[in-house]
Amino acid sequence: MAMAMIIRNAASRRAVTPVSGDFGGLRSMSSWWKSVEPAPKDPILGVTEAFLADPSPEKVNVGVGAYRDDNGKPVVLECVREAERRLAGSTFMEYLPMGGSVKMVDQTLKLAYGDDSEFIKDKRIAAIQTLSGTGACRLFADFQKRFCPGSQIYIPVPTWSNHHNIWRDAQVPQKTYHYYHPETKGLDFSALMDDVKNAPEGSFFLLHACAHNPTGVDPTEEQWREISQLFKAKSHFAFFDMAYQGFASGDPARDAKSIRIFLDDGHHIGISQSYAKNMGLYGQRVGCLSVLCEDATQAVAVKSQLQQLARPMYSNPPLHGAQLVSTILEDPELKSLWLKEVKVMADRIITMRTTLRESLEKLGSPLSWEHVTKQIGMFCYSGLTPEQVDRLTSEYHIYMTRNGRISMAGVTTGNVGYLANAIHEVTKSS
């Protein structure tokens, strides 16, 4: 009886106790989120939203960052379908450990570091499965903040817009370095080297391993060697985001050349890898974060800390996509099929670059479009101004981000002529 009275009294007090807000005074429970404003739309995802809302039958979306076939349709690779058939009903759905699938991670390291890598054999690489490339970058940013709390990250101008969000939310101060040269529509190599040279010794740099997003501009092999040597002289740390291995040139080893150069020069690097683009596993969120360490003992310690960072974020990574990757890469037949299919994707993109350039030149464009075929990977940094992009959208129903980034995956045999004509019309008076 006495206990029931205590409970009733406590409940009564809770019912009449007002909530004190952060702004002083009292407020009702309904006012908790009154100060929350709508977040700005993502500049990339917003393009697709606008495209979908457009009723025009002529509309073209060259803003999407996902591969499309020559009919503009999404693709599931045959190697992935076969891996799904083999896995169907054959495995349990238990949790993966915090570090993810050991099989998937082992195969992923071979792609980046090489099948016969001494670092893999010596167990010097701390690596865990992540939520695709975004998750790998975010985990590394948090790792950097925790264990190098006074450090900054140097990010290229421009870069994938989410890079800034990732290191910002990890509370790592950001600086930028020169990368793209607007006049040449190529690499601003001398300015890049000056920024690397002038950065404080031991700085962190974010590098795109291949198929730079959004510009499609990569250093040459010789330029990568010079960058590596300067990094070594300055004791800088290189963190590579490799979202397009195999997808850029059609050859995974060639696309990892920048990483191999840094490894040959004795750098201890970090790498973010993803299977979104090169296996079409966008929604499966399969990725890997690796950090090359001094020795096996250090690698064990670093891996344990990466797992501890992952634990409160998402506990452990998803299972199915990792199983698909390991099934494909462990089987010689399926891996061979994947290599053929990723080359088909890369070759289609390269062909569309050539066709778009030739179409613009046949129209008599007064501008040079050489950069369209010099750049590589999914994206072409067209050189179009925001105003020209707006005209493409309003007059021709062509959608892309306002920085002029064209997703070459959205260009097809059926729409390349229409796209070229529209670009010609909005640029011919430039």
Tab-separated table of C-alpha atoms in Angstrom:
chain	number	residue	atom	x	y	z
A	1	MET	CA	0.000	0.000	0.000
A	2	ALA	CA	2.775	2.382	0.975
A	3	MET	CA	4.754	1.486	-2.186
A	4	ALA	CA	1.668	2.174	-4.364
A	5	MET	CA	1.318	5.615	-2.716
A	6	ILE	CA	4.998	6.416	-3.436
A	7	ILE	CA	4.609	5.431	-7.120
A	8	ARG	CA	1.444	7.520	-7.523
A	9	ASN	CA	3.092	10.541	-5.890
A	10	ALA	CA	6.208	10.205	-8.060
A	11	ALA	CA	4.092	9.952	-11.208
A	12	SER	CA	2.131	13.014	-10.142
A	13	ARG	CA	5.323	15.030	-9.631
A	14	ARG	CA	6.620	14.025	-13.088
A	15	ALA	CA	3.376	15.061	-14.710
A	16	VAL	CA	3.501	18.630	-13.373
A	17	THR	CA	7.269	19.193	-13.469
A	18	PRO	CA	7.973	21.619	-16.337
A	19	VAL	CA	10.818	21.041	-18.772
A	20	SER	CA	13.602	23.599	-18.633
A	21	GLY	CA	15.041	24.382	-22.053
A	22	ASP	CA	18.479	25.522	-23.130
A	23	PHE	CA	17.194	29.049	-23.624
A	24	GLY	CA	16.086	29.631	-20.036
A	25	GLY	CA	12.498	29.590	-18.826
A	26	LEU	CA	9.957	26.846	-19.349
A	27	ARG	CA	8.638	25.072	-22.410
A	28	SER	CA	6.218	22.316	-23.249
A	29	MET	CA	7.329	18.908	-24.440
A	30	SER	CA	6.261	19.816	-27.998
A	31	SER	CA	8.945	22.523	-28.241
A	32	TRP	CA	11.989	20.234	-28.109
A	33	TRP	CA	12.819	20.542	-31.819
A	34	LYS	CA	11.430	23.977	-32.683
A	35	SER	CA	14.925	25.335	-33.341
A	36	VAL	CA	15.732	22.626	-35.927
A	37	GLU	CA	15.881	24.019	-39.464
A	38	PRO	CA	15.706	21.868	-42.625
A	39	ALA	CA	19.177	20.753	-43.710
A	40	PRO	CA	20.415	22.020	-47.068
A	41	LYS	CA	19.942	19.553	-49.893
A	42	ASP	CA	22.916	17.455	-50.884
A	43	PRO	CA	24.287	19.036	-54.097
A	44	ILE	CA	24.592	15.637	-55.788
A	45	LEU	CA	21.480	13.834	-54.549
A	46	GLY	CA	19.383	16.949	-55.206
A	47	VAL	CA	20.101	16.629	-58.937
A	48	THR	CA	18.401	13.239	-59.096
A	49	GLU	CA	15.392	14.559	-57.177
A	50	ALA	CA	14.962	17.376	-59.701
A	51	PHE	CA	15.410	14.971	-62.615
A	52	LEU	CA	12.740	12.606	-61.322
A	53	ALA	CA	10.285	15.492	-60.904
A	54	ASP	CA	10.742	16.652	-64.519
A	55	PRO	CA	7.985	15.276	-66.803
A	56	SER	CA	9.889	15.997	-70.037
A	57	PRO	CA	10.419	12.909	-72.254
A	58	GLU	CA	13.754	14.393	-73.411
A	59	LYS	CA	15.276	14.691	-69.945
A	60	VAL	CA	18.804	13.404	-69.364
A	61	ASN	CA	20.476	12.773	-66.004
A	62	VAL	CA	24.262	13.074	-66.118
A	63	GLY	CA	24.529	13.787	-62.421
A	64	VAL	CA	24.092	10.262	-61.059
A	65	GLY	CA	27.218	8.682	-59.583
A	66	ALA	CA	26.322	5.117	-60.506
A	67	TYR	CA	27.081	3.075	-63.607
A	68	ARG	CA	24.454	2.721	-66.314
A	69	ASP	CA	24.522	0.560	-69.439
A	70	ASP	CA	24.097	1.967	-72.943
A	71	ASN	CA	20.322	1.916	-72.467
A	72	GLY	CA	20.638	4.033	-69.330
A	73	LYS	CA	19.703	1.112	-67.081
A	74	PRO	CA	21.340	-0.012	-63.796
A	75	VAL	CA	23.565	-3.089	-64.095
A	76	VAL	CA	24.120	-6.111	-61.886
A	77	LEU	CA	27.294	-7.917	-62.915
A	78	GLU	CA	26.982	-11.568	-63.900
A	79	CYS	CA	29.756	-12.478	-61.463
A	80	VAL	CA	27.625	-10.971	-58.690
A	81	ARG	CA	24.520	-12.898	-59.827
A	82	GLU	CA	26.509	-16.135	-59.847
A	83	ALA	CA	27.904	-15.401	-56.370
A	84	GLU	CA	24.333	-14.790	-55.181
A	85	ARG	CA	23.247	-18.138	-56.619
A	86	ARG	CA	26.061	-19.921	-54.793
A	87	LEU	CA	25.321	-18.190	-51.503
A	88	ALA	CA	21.539	-18.573	-51.565
A	89	GLY	CA	20.468	-20.685	-48.605
A	90	SER	CA	24.011	-21.818	-47.860
A	91	THR	CA	25.013	-19.563	-44.989
A	92	PHE	CA	23.724	-18.371	-41.624
A	93	MET	CA	22.883	-14.747	-40.816
A	94	GLU	CA	24.988	-14.364	-37.673
A	95	TYR	CA	26.823	-11.151	-36.828
A	96	LEU	CA	30.209	-10.552	-38.331
A	97	PRO	CA	32.905	-9.533	-35.822
A	98	MET	CA	33.603	-5.817	-35.373
A	99	GLY	CA	36.374	-6.033	-37.948
A	100	GLY	CA	34.100	-7.659	-40.498
A	101	SER	CA	34.729	-10.531	-42.887
A	102	VAL	CA	38.334	-11.730	-42.671
A	103	LYS	CA	38.049	-13.376	-46.098
A	104	MET	CA	36.779	-10.195	-47.748
A	105	VAL	CA	39.430	-8.046	-46.081
A	106	ASP	CA	42.242	-10.424	-47.084
A	107	GLN	CA	41.161	-10.375	-50.744
A	108	THR	CA	40.702	-6.601	-50.684
A	109	LEU	CA	44.221	-6.025	-49.371
A	110	LYS	CA	45.616	-8.070	-52.248
A	111	LEU	CA	43.883	-5.765	-54.725
A	112	ALA	CA	45.447	-2.665	-53.196
A	113	TYR	CA	48.848	-3.869	-51.996
A	114	GLY	CA	49.458	-6.671	-54.521
A	115	ASP	CA	48.968	-10.445	-54.432
A	116	ASP	CA	52.550	-11.005	-53.304
A	117	SER	CA	52.812	-8.028	-50.975
A	118	GLU	CA	55.477	-8.371	-48.284
A	119	PHE	CA	53.317	-6.222	-46.019
A	120	ILE	CA	50.490	-8.747	-46.151
A	121	LYS	CA	52.868	-11.646	-45.529
A	122	ASP	CA	54.455	-9.833	-42.580
A	123	LYS	CA	51.005	-8.953	-41.144
A	124	ARG	CA	51.898	-5.266	-41.056
A	125	ILE	CA	48.516	-4.020	-42.256
A	126	ALA	CA	45.737	-3.129	-39.835
A	127	ALA	CA	42.506	-3.552	-41.798
A	128	ILE	CA	38.787	-3.830	-41.127
A	129	GLN	CA	35.614	-4.048	-43.188
A	130	THR	CA	33.744	-0.737	-43.371
A	131	LEU	CA	30.490	0.730	-44.608
A	132	SER	CA	31.814	1.290	-48.125
A	133	GLY	CA	34.307	4.071	-48.859
A	134	THR	CA	32.429	6.708	-46.884
A	135	GLY	CA	32.628	4.569	-43.757
A	136	ALA	CA	36.322	3.908	-44.306
A	137	CYS	CA	37.066	7.614	-44.626
A	138	ARG	CA	35.000	8.430	-41.555
A	139	LEU	CA	36.660	5.753	-39.423
A	140	PHE	CA	40.086	6.998	-40.443
A	141	ALA	CA	39.096	10.608	-39.694
A	142	ASP	CA	38.010	9.580	-36.192
A	143	PHE	CA	41.193	7.548	-35.763
A	144	GLN	CA	43.251	10.580	-36.809
A	145	LYS	CA	41.371	12.792	-34.353
A	146	ARG	CA	41.815	10.369	-31.467
A	147	PHE	CA	45.483	9.527	-31.918
A	148	CYS	CA	46.830	12.700	-33.625
A	149	PRO	CA	44.546	15.233	-31.933
A	150	GLY	CA	46.521	18.294	-33.031
A	151	SER	CA	46.657	17.333	-36.704
A	152	GLN	CA	44.867	18.708	-39.755
A	153	ILE	CA	43.862	17.154	-43.069
A	154	TYR	CA	44.787	18.670	-46.426
A	155	ILE	CA	42.032	18.100	-49.005
A	156	PRO	CA	42.314	18.839	-52.742
A	157	VAL	CA	40.381	21.606	-54.486
A	158	PRO	CA	37.998	20.371	-55.677
A	159	THR	CA	37.108	17.014	-54.147
A	160	TRP	CA	34.091	14.820	-53.557
A	161	SER	CA	31.866	17.087	-51.466
A	162	ASN	CA	31.315	14.486	-48.744
A	163	HIS	CA	35.037	14.473	-47.880
A	164	HIS	CA	34.598	17.856	-46.220
A	165	ASN	CA	31.569	16.627	-44.255
A	166	ILE	CA	33.424	13.533	-43.061
A	167	TRP	CA	36.467	15.264	-41.585
A	168	ARG	CA	34.337	18.178	-40.305
A	169	ASP	CA	32.067	15.874	-38.328
A	170	ALA	CA	35.118	14.027	-36.998
A	171	GLN	CA	36.271	17.474	-35.786
A	172	VAL	CA	39.541	17.363	-37.710
A	173	PRO	CA	40.570	20.845	-38.925
A	174	GLN	CA	40.790	21.083	-42.709
A	175	LYS	CA	43.100	22.850	-45.087
A	176	THR	CA	43.134	22.631	-48.867
A	177	TYR	CA	45.757	22.177	-51.532
A	178	HIS	CA	45.715	23.104	-55.206
A	179	TYR	CA	44.769	20.345	-57.617
A	180	TYR	CA	42.688	21.355	-60.634
A	181	HIS	CA	43.710	24.064	-63.110
A	182	PRO	CA	40.540	25.678	-64.558
A	183	GLU	CA	42.272	27.146	-67.610
A	184	THR	CA	43.963	23.936	-68.767
A	185	LYS	CA	41.224	21.714	-67.300
A	186	GLY	CA	44.067	19.531	-66.082
A	187	LEU	CA	46.308	19.125	-63.048
A	188	ASP	CA	47.804	22.229	-61.437
A	189	PHE	CA	50.941	20.264	-60.668
A	190	SER	CA	53.301	23.119	-59.743
A	191	ALA	CA	50.803	24.659	-57.307
A	192	LEU	CA	50.099	21.227	-55.829
A	193	MET	CA	53.790	20.632	-55.230
A	194	ASP	CA	54.183	24.078	-53.667
A	195	ASP	CA	51.350	23.344	-51.241
A	196	VAL	CA	52.844	19.973	-50.317
A	197	LYS	CA	56.235	21.603	-49.802
A	198	ASN	CA	54.843	24.457	-47.693
A	199	ALA	CA	52.668	22.303	-45.441
A	200	PRO	CA	54.069	21.713	-41.935
A	201	GLU	CA	56.207	18.604	-41.711
A	202	GLY	CA	54.233	15.478	-40.908
A	203	SER	CA	50.913	16.713	-42.312
A	204	PHE	CA	48.015	14.466	-43.355
A	205	PHE	CA	46.948	14.603	-47.023
A	206	LEU	CA	43.895	13.104	-48.667
A	207	LEU	CA	44.762	11.735	-52.125
A	208	HIS	CA	42.505	10.200	-54.780
A	209	ALA	CA	44.253	7.020	-55.932
A	210	CYS	CA	42.706	7.124	-59.415
A	211	ALA	CA	39.787	8.634	-61.353
A	212	HIS	CA	39.743	11.805	-59.248
A	213	ASN	CA	36.216	12.808	-58.272
A	214	PRO	CA	34.908	15.197	-59.570
A	215	THR	CA	37.534	16.206	-62.141
A	216	GLY	CA	38.670	12.931	-63.724
A	217	VAL	CA	42.177	14.431	-63.664
A	218	ASP	CA	44.953	12.154	-62.374
A	219	PRO	CA	48.691	12.790	-62.056
A	220	THR	CA	50.881	10.918	-64.509
A	221	GLU	CA	53.036	8.091	-63.214
A	222	GLU	CA	56.079	10.384	-63.202
A	223	GLN	CA	54.151	13.069	-61.330
A	224	TRP	CA	53.069	10.499	-58.735
A	225	ARG	CA	56.738	9.614	-58.244
A	226	GLU	CA	57.615	13.269	-57.667
A	227	ILE	CA	54.711	13.681	-55.254
A	228	SER	CA	55.818	10.583	-53.347
A	229	GLN	CA	59.396	11.807	-53.063
A	230	LEU	CA	58.281	15.192	-51.757
A	231	PHE	CA	55.958	13.507	-49.252
A	232	LYS	CA	58.923	11.474	-48.074
A	233	ALA	CA	61.122	14.559	-47.693
A	234	LYS	CA	58.391	16.266	-45.666
A	235	SER	CA	57.369	13.146	-43.683
A	236	HIS	CA	53.735	13.628	-44.722
A	237	PHE	CA	51.093	10.939	-44.255
A	238	ALA	CA	49.170	9.916	-47.384
A	239	PHE	CA	45.602	8.703	-47.032
A	240	PHE	CA	44.326	7.304	-50.342
A	241	ASP	CA	40.645	7.186	-51.179
A	242	MET	CA	40.370	4.484	-53.859
A	243	ALA	CA	36.725	4.308	-54.912
A	244	TYR	CA	37.321	3.389	-58.562
A	245	GLN	CA	39.962	0.653	-58.722
A	246	GLY	CA	39.438	-1.196	-62.001
A	247	PHE	CA	36.655	1.150	-63.012
A	248	ALA	CA	39.033	3.882	-64.214
A	249	SER	CA	41.194	2.066	-66.765
A	250	GLY	CA	39.701	-1.430	-66.700
A	251	ASP	CA	42.860	-2.748	-65.009
A	252	PRO	CA	42.862	-2.883	-61.164
A	253	ALA	CA	46.674	-3.094	-60.982
A	254	ARG	CA	47.116	-0.040	-63.189
A	255	ASP	CA	44.587	1.920	-61.155
A	256	ALA	CA	46.520	1.126	-57.968
A	257	LYS	CA	49.803	2.424	-59.418
A	258	SER	CA	49.872	5.532	-57.238
A	259	ILE	CA	49.605	3.376	-54.117
A	260	ARG	CA	52.318	0.974	-55.290
A	261	ILE	CA	54.661	3.931	-55.935
A	262	PHE	CA	54.179	5.198	-52.374
A	263	LEU	CA	54.696	1.695	-50.981
A	264	ASP	CA	57.901	1.243	-52.989
A	265	ASP	CA	59.158	4.532	-51.572
A	266	GLY	CA	58.691	3.298	-48.004
A	267	HIS	CA	55.605	5.270	-46.939
A	268	HIS	CA	53.246	4.083	-44.233
A	269	ILE	CA	49.900	4.887	-45.805
A	270	GLY	CA	46.191	4.523	-45.202
A	271	ILE	CA	43.692	3.354	-47.838
A	272	SER	CA	39.924	3.501	-48.207
A	273	GLN	CA	38.544	0.919	-50.655
A	274	SER	CA	35.033	0.386	-51.945
A	275	TYR	CA	33.159	-2.098	-54.125
A	276	ALA	CA	30.281	0.247	-54.957
A	277	LYS	CA	31.540	1.206	-58.405
A	278	ASN	CA	33.790	-1.634	-59.535
A	279	MET	CA	31.376	-4.444	-58.590
A	280	GLY	CA	28.159	-2.426	-58.718
A	281	LEU	CA	27.501	-3.190	-55.037
A	282	TYR	CA	26.294	0.335	-54.268
A	283	GLY	CA	23.549	-0.630	-51.838
A	284	GLN	CA	25.531	-3.383	-50.144
A	285	ARG	CA	27.975	-0.847	-48.631
A	286	VAL	CA	31.089	-3.034	-48.839
A	287	GLY	CA	34.388	-1.328	-48.077
A	288	CYS	CA	37.693	-1.660	-46.300
A	289	LEU	CA	39.985	0.616	-44.315
A	290	SER	CA	43.655	-0.328	-44.052
A	291	VAL	CA	46.634	1.296	-42.361
A	292	LEU	CA	50.199	0.119	-43.017
A	293	CYS	CA	52.147	-0.110	-39.753
A	294	GLU	CA	55.744	-0.522	-38.564
A	295	ASP	CA	55.342	-4.192	-37.667
A	296	ALA	CA	52.795	-6.877	-36.835
A	297	THR	CA	52.544	-5.821	-33.182
A	298	GLN	CA	51.643	-2.250	-34.121
A	299	ALA	CA	49.137	-3.522	-36.689
A	300	VAL	CA	47.333	-5.534	-34.007
A	301	ALA	CA	47.106	-2.445	-31.795
A	302	VAL	CA	45.869	-0.188	-34.610
A	303	LYS	CA	43.265	-2.711	-35.745
A	304	SER	CA	41.962	-3.048	-32.194
A	305	GLN	CA	41.513	0.725	-31.992
A	306	LEU	CA	39.763	0.884	-35.376
A	307	GLN	CA	37.355	-1.781	-34.119
A	308	GLN	CA	36.744	0.186	-30.948
A	309	LEU	CA	35.836	3.231	-33.041
A	310	ALA	CA	33.428	1.131	-35.110
A	311	ARG	CA	31.744	-0.454	-32.080
A	312	PRO	CA	29.660	2.560	-30.907
A	313	MET	CA	28.985	3.682	-34.504
A	314	TYR	CA	27.441	0.540	-36.004
A	315	SER	CA	28.802	-2.359	-33.908
A	316	ASN	CA	29.693	-4.572	-36.891
A	317	PRO	CA	29.391	-4.328	-40.678
A	318	PRO	CA	26.813	-6.029	-42.948
A	319	LEU	CA	27.254	-9.606	-44.046
A	320	HIS	CA	25.836	-10.263	-47.511
A	321	GLY	CA	27.881	-7.841	-49.596
A	322	ALA	CA	31.105	-9.001	-47.968
A	323	GLN	CA	30.198	-12.599	-48.793
A	324	LEU	CA	29.601	-11.644	-52.424
A	325	VAL	CA	33.020	-9.981	-52.670
A	326	SER	CA	34.935	-12.839	-51.053
A	327	THR	CA	33.063	-15.429	-53.137
A	328	ILE	CA	34.017	-13.611	-56.351
A	329	LEU	CA	37.626	-12.851	-55.486
A	330	GLU	CA	38.431	-16.272	-53.984
A	331	ASP	CA	37.198	-18.180	-57.031
A	332	PRO	CA	39.538	-17.923	-60.074
A	333	GLU	CA	36.661	-18.347	-62.537
A	334	LEU	CA	34.478	-15.684	-60.926
A	335	LYS	CA	37.404	-13.310	-60.469
A	336	SER	CA	38.289	-13.678	-64.142
A	337	LEU	CA	34.673	-12.921	-65.056
A	338	TRP	CA	34.720	-9.833	-62.796
A	339	LEU	CA	37.889	-8.537	-64.453
A	340	LYS	CA	36.237	-8.894	-67.859
A	341	GLU	CA	33.051	-7.175	-66.708
A	342	VAL	CA	34.796	-4.258	-65.004
A	343	LYS	CA	36.789	-3.701	-68.203
A	344	VAL	CA	33.546	-3.619	-70.197
A	345	MET	CA	32.244	-0.881	-67.877
A	346	ALA	CA	35.457	1.120	-68.092
A	347	ASP	CA	35.615	0.764	-71.870
A	348	ARG	CA	32.031	1.982	-72.287
A	349	ILE	CA	32.860	5.114	-70.302
A	350	ILE	CA	36.006	5.706	-72.390
A	351	THR	CA	34.023	5.235	-75.619
A	352	MET	CA	31.410	7.765	-74.507
A	353	ARG	CA	34.162	10.279	-73.773
A	354	THR	CA	35.486	9.899	-77.311
A	355	THR	CA	32.009	10.131	-78.838
A	356	LEU	CA	31.059	13.229	-76.843
A	357	ARG	CA	34.265	15.018	-77.811
A	358	GLU	CA	33.919	14.080	-81.482
A	359	SER	CA	30.271	15.184	-81.505
A	360	LEU	CA	31.157	18.612	-80.115
A	361	GLU	CA	33.975	19.038	-82.595
A	362	LYS	CA	31.717	18.058	-85.537
A	363	LEU	CA	29.260	20.730	-84.444
A	364	GLY	CA	32.020	23.286	-84.947
A	365	SER	CA	32.459	24.213	-81.309
A	366	PRO	CA	34.984	27.032	-80.940
A	367	LEU	CA	36.185	25.535	-77.666
A	368	SER	CA	38.716	22.788	-77.054
A	369	TRP	CA	37.193	19.558	-75.739
A	370	GLU	CA	40.458	17.660	-75.507
A	371	HIS	CA	40.062	17.441	-71.735
A	372	VAL	CA	37.016	15.186	-72.151
A	373	THR	CA	39.217	12.345	-73.399
A	374	LYS	CA	42.264	13.210	-71.287
A	375	GLN	CA	40.309	12.862	-68.057
A	376	ILE	CA	39.482	9.377	-66.791
A	377	GLY	CA	36.861	7.555	-64.770
A	378	MET	CA	33.183	8.120	-64.214
A	379	PHE	CA	33.284	11.904	-64.091
A	380	CYS	CA	34.195	14.597	-66.592
A	381	TYR	CA	34.870	18.098	-65.316
A	382	SER	CA	33.406	19.801	-68.353
A	383	GLY	CA	34.379	23.425	-67.696
A	384	LEU	CA	30.730	24.500	-67.925
A	385	THR	CA	29.848	27.446	-65.706
A	386	PRO	CA	26.962	27.311	-63.203
A	387	GLU	CA	24.983	29.617	-65.491
A	388	GLN	CA	25.537	27.312	-68.473
A	389	VAL	CA	24.480	24.324	-66.385
A	390	ASP	CA	21.312	26.197	-65.400
A	391	ARG	CA	20.556	26.773	-69.102
A	392	LEU	CA	21.097	23.095	-69.867
A	393	THR	CA	18.517	22.258	-67.221
A	394	SER	CA	15.930	24.931	-67.991
A	395	GLU	CA	16.138	24.754	-71.808
A	396	TYR	CA	17.185	21.170	-72.494
A	397	HIS	CA	16.154	19.226	-69.376
A	398	ILE	CA	19.734	18.043	-68.823
A	399	TYR	CA	20.675	17.551	-65.181
A	400	MET	CA	24.135	17.727	-63.606
A	401	THR	CA	25.755	19.381	-60.596
A	402	ARG	CA	26.305	23.140	-61.007
A	403	ASN	CA	30.092	22.747	-60.998
A	404	GLY	CA	29.797	21.244	-64.481
A	405	ARG	CA	30.601	17.682	-63.441
A	406	ILE	CA	29.221	15.236	-66.010
A	407	SER	CA	28.714	11.620	-65.005
A	408	MET	CA	29.861	9.798	-68.126
A	409	ALA	CA	27.870	6.788	-66.960
A	410	GLY	CA	24.732	8.742	-67.827
A	411	VAL	CA	25.905	9.330	-71.409
A	412	THR	CA	24.631	6.762	-73.916
A	413	THR	CA	24.655	6.166	-77.646
A	414	GLY	CA	21.053	7.354	-77.641
A	415	ASN	CA	21.556	10.685	-75.852
A	416	VAL	CA	25.143	11.723	-76.613
A	417	GLY	CA	24.138	13.666	-79.737
A	418	TYR	CA	21.404	15.541	-77.878
A	419	LEU	CA	23.807	16.262	-75.001
A	420	ALA	CA	26.556	17.500	-77.332
A	421	ASN	CA	24.162	19.780	-79.201
A	422	ALA	CA	22.845	21.282	-75.962
A	423	ILE	CA	26.377	21.859	-74.614
A	424	HIS	CA	27.320	23.457	-77.942
A	425	GLU	CA	24.337	25.800	-77.823
A	426	VAL	CA	25.080	27.074	-74.293
A	427	THR	CA	28.852	27.434	-74.880
A	428	LYS	CA	29.205	28.640	-78.487
A	429	SER	CA	29.208	32.319	-77.500
A	430	SER	CA	31.842	31.808	-74.766
